[in-house]
Amino acid sequence: MAKLDIGKKIQSENDLVAAENRRRFADAGVLVMNLISSPGSGKTTLLEATIDRLSDRAKILVIEGDVSTQRDIERVRARGAGGVQINTGGGCHLSAKMVAGVLDDLDLDSADIVFIENVGNLICPATYDLGEDVRVGILATTEGDDKPMKYPAIFHEARLAIVNKIDLLPHLAYDVEKVTREVGVLNPDCEILTLSALRGDGMDAWIAWIEDRLSRKKE
Ligand code: MG
Ligand code: ZN
């Protein structure tokens, strides 16, 4: 088989498992969000801040994806969320099959939201559907304002882009308007929120965005 055909075969196998995951999530009536970003953009910090603000109104589960360690699942558990850690052992993305492999360890029926924190990587996570309802691309001001155009695939499928670490803007040459404009060029349907998960700026709008999604899901 040619290399291209093997790539297509892997992709279609992934899509079949993703469709099955999506059915299971739908049966449980749970909202599933796939968070994609480069390492160090603040995905786990955003989850901690989100759990703190939302867990009195919504039961949150987290599927953590990392090459190694239990560190991130320990962080979200410390905030009171349930969940599981997937270690890819070198793999640079989560696949639908990896997610399927942990679903029996989660009480989906009792949950309202499942966050999937993908492996920190702006490239291949974009091409693996996990069965999520919503894909969220997270950018950080510390990584420079040229990323949307350099890594466009994330934003083609994303319903929301978050620019995190806006508390650092006074110290950085980061053009939020340029990022907003370029994400809009890549995907006019992708909304944008700017926030600081660490300091709390902009968190209310993010929580409201999730609650709006959740209420539409429950209808
Ligand atoms: Mg993390
Ligand atoms: Zn990968």
JSON list of N, CA, C and O in Angstrom, two decimals, residues 66-69 86-92 98 119:
[
{"chain": "A", "resi": 66, "resn": "ASP", "atom": "N", "xyz": [-1.44, 12.96, 27.78]},
{"chain": "A", "resi": 66, "resn": "ASP", "atom": "CA", "xyz": [-0.05, 13.40, 27.86]},
{"chain": "A", "resi": 66, "resn": "ASP", "atom": "C", "xyz": [0.84, 12.25, 27.43]},
{"chain": "A", "resi": 66, "resn": "ASP", "atom": "O", "xyz": [0.45, 11.08, 27.52]},
{"chain": "A", "resi": 67, "resn": "VAL", "atom": "N", "xyz": [2.04, 12.57, 27.00]},
{"chain": "A", "resi": 67, "resn": "VAL", "atom": "CA", "xyz": [3.00, 11.53, 26.65]},
{"chain": "A", "resi": 67, "resn": "VAL", "atom": "C", "xyz": [3.29, 10.69, 27.90]},
{"chain": "A", "resi": 67, "resn": "VAL", "atom": "O", "xyz": [3.34, 9.47, 27.85]},
{"chain": "A", "resi": 68, "resn": "SER", "atom": "N", "xyz": [3.46, 11.37, 29.02]},
{"chain": "A", "resi": 68, "resn": "SER", "atom": "CA", "xyz": [3.85, 10.67, 30.24]},
{"chain": "A", "resi": 68, "resn": "SER", "atom": "C", "xyz": [3.41, 11.46, 31.48]},
{"chain": "A", "resi": 68, "resn": "SER", "atom": "O", "xyz": [3.05, 12.63, 31.37]},
{"chain": "A", "resi": 69, "resn": "THR", "atom": "N", "xyz": [3.38, 10.81, 32.59]},
{"chain": "A", "resi": 69, "resn": "THR", "atom": "CA", "xyz": [3.03, 11.29, 33.93]},
{"chain": "A", "resi": 69, "resn": "THR", "atom": "C", "xyz": [1.52, 11.39, 34.17]},
{"chain": "A", "resi": 69, "resn": "THR", "atom": "O", "xyz": [0.72, 11.46, 33.25]},
{"chain": "A", "resi": 86, "resn": "ILE", "atom": "N", "xyz": [-4.67, 9.49, 30.13]},
{"chain": "A", "resi": 86, "resn": "ILE", "atom": "CA", "xyz": [-4.14, 8.63, 29.08]},
{"chain": "A", "resi": 86, "resn": "ILE", "atom": "C", "xyz": [-2.68, 9.02, 28.88]},
{"chain": "A", "resi": 86, "resn": "ILE", "atom": "O", "xyz": [-2.39, 10.20, 28.67]},
{"chain": "A", "resi": 87, "resn": "ASN", "atom": "N", "xyz": [-1.77, 8.06, 28.97]},
{"chain": "A", "resi": 87, "resn": "ASN", "atom": "CA", "xyz": [-0.38, 8.32, 28.60]},
{"chain": "A", "resi": 87, "resn": "ASN", "atom": "C", "xyz": [-0.12, 7.66, 27.25]},
{"chain": "A", "resi": 87, "resn": "ASN", "atom": "O", "xyz": [-0.32, 6.46, 27.08]},
{"chain": "A", "resi": 88, "resn": "THR", "atom": "N", "xyz": [0.31, 8.46, 26.30]},
{"chain": "A", "resi": 88, "resn": "THR", "atom": "CA", "xyz": [0.49, 7.95, 24.94]},
{"chain": "A", "resi": 88, "resn": "THR", "atom": "C", "xyz": [1.82, 7.25, 24.75]},
{"chain": "A", "resi": 88, "resn": "THR", "atom": "O", "xyz": [2.06, 6.63, 23.72]},
{"chain": "A", "resi": 89, "resn": "GLY", "atom": "N", "xyz": [2.72, 7.37, 25.75]},
{"chain": "A", "resi": 89, "resn": "GLY", "atom": "CA", "xyz": [4.02, 6.70, 25.65]},
{"chain": "A", "resi": 89, "resn": "GLY", "atom": "C", "xyz": [4.83, 7.14, 24.44]},
{"chain": "A", "resi": 89, "resn": "GLY", "atom": "O", "xyz": [5.48, 6.32, 23.79]},
{"chain": "A", "resi": 90, "resn": "GLY", "atom": "N", "xyz": [4.77, 8.40, 24.12]},
{"chain": "A", "resi": 90, "resn": "GLY", "atom": "CA", "xyz": [5.53, 8.92, 22.98]},
{"chain": "A", "resi": 90, "resn": "GLY", "atom": "C", "xyz": [4.64, 9.45, 21.87]},
{"chain": "A", "resi": 90, "resn": "GLY", "atom": "O", "xyz": [5.07, 10.27, 21.07]},
{"chain": "A", "resi": 91, "resn": "GLY", "atom": "N", "xyz": [3.40, 8.97, 21.82]},
{"chain": "A", "resi": 91, "resn": "GLY", "atom": "CA", "xyz": [2.47, 9.43, 20.79]},
{"chain": "A", "resi": 91, "resn": "GLY", "atom": "C", "xyz": [2.17, 10.91, 20.95]},
{"chain": "A", "resi": 91, "resn": "GLY", "atom": "O", "xyz": [2.00, 11.39, 22.08]},
{"chain": "A", "resi": 92, "resn": "CYS", "atom": "N", "xyz": [2.05, 11.62, 19.84]},
{"chain": "A", "resi": 92, "resn": "CYS", "atom": "CA", "xyz": [1.97, 13.08, 19.89]},
{"chain": "A", "resi": 92, "resn": "CYS", "atom": "C", "xyz": [0.54, 13.59, 19.74]},
{"chain": "A", "resi": 92, "resn": "CYS", "atom": "O", "xyz": [0.32, 14.79, 19.54]},
{"chain": "A", "resi": 98, "resn": "MET", "atom": "N", "xyz": [-7.86, 5.57, 21.62]},
{"chain": "A", "resi": 98, "resn": "MET", "atom": "CA", "xyz": [-7.36, 5.80, 22.98]},
{"chain": "A", "resi": 98, "resn": "MET", "atom": "C", "xyz": [-8.49, 6.31, 23.88]},
{"chain": "A", "resi": 98, "resn": "MET", "atom": "O", "xyz": [-8.60, 5.90, 25.03]},
{"chain": "A", "resi": 119, "resn": "VAL", "atom": "N", "xyz": [-2.95, 15.99, 23.81]},
{"chain": "A", "resi": 119, "resn": "VAL", "atom": "CA", "xyz": [-1.50, 16.13, 23.96]},
{"chain": "A", "resi": 119, "resn": "VAL", "atom": "C", "xyz": [-1.09, 17.49, 23.39]},
{"chain": "A", "resi": 119, "resn": "VAL", "atom": "O", "xyz": [-1.59, 17.90, 22.35]}
]
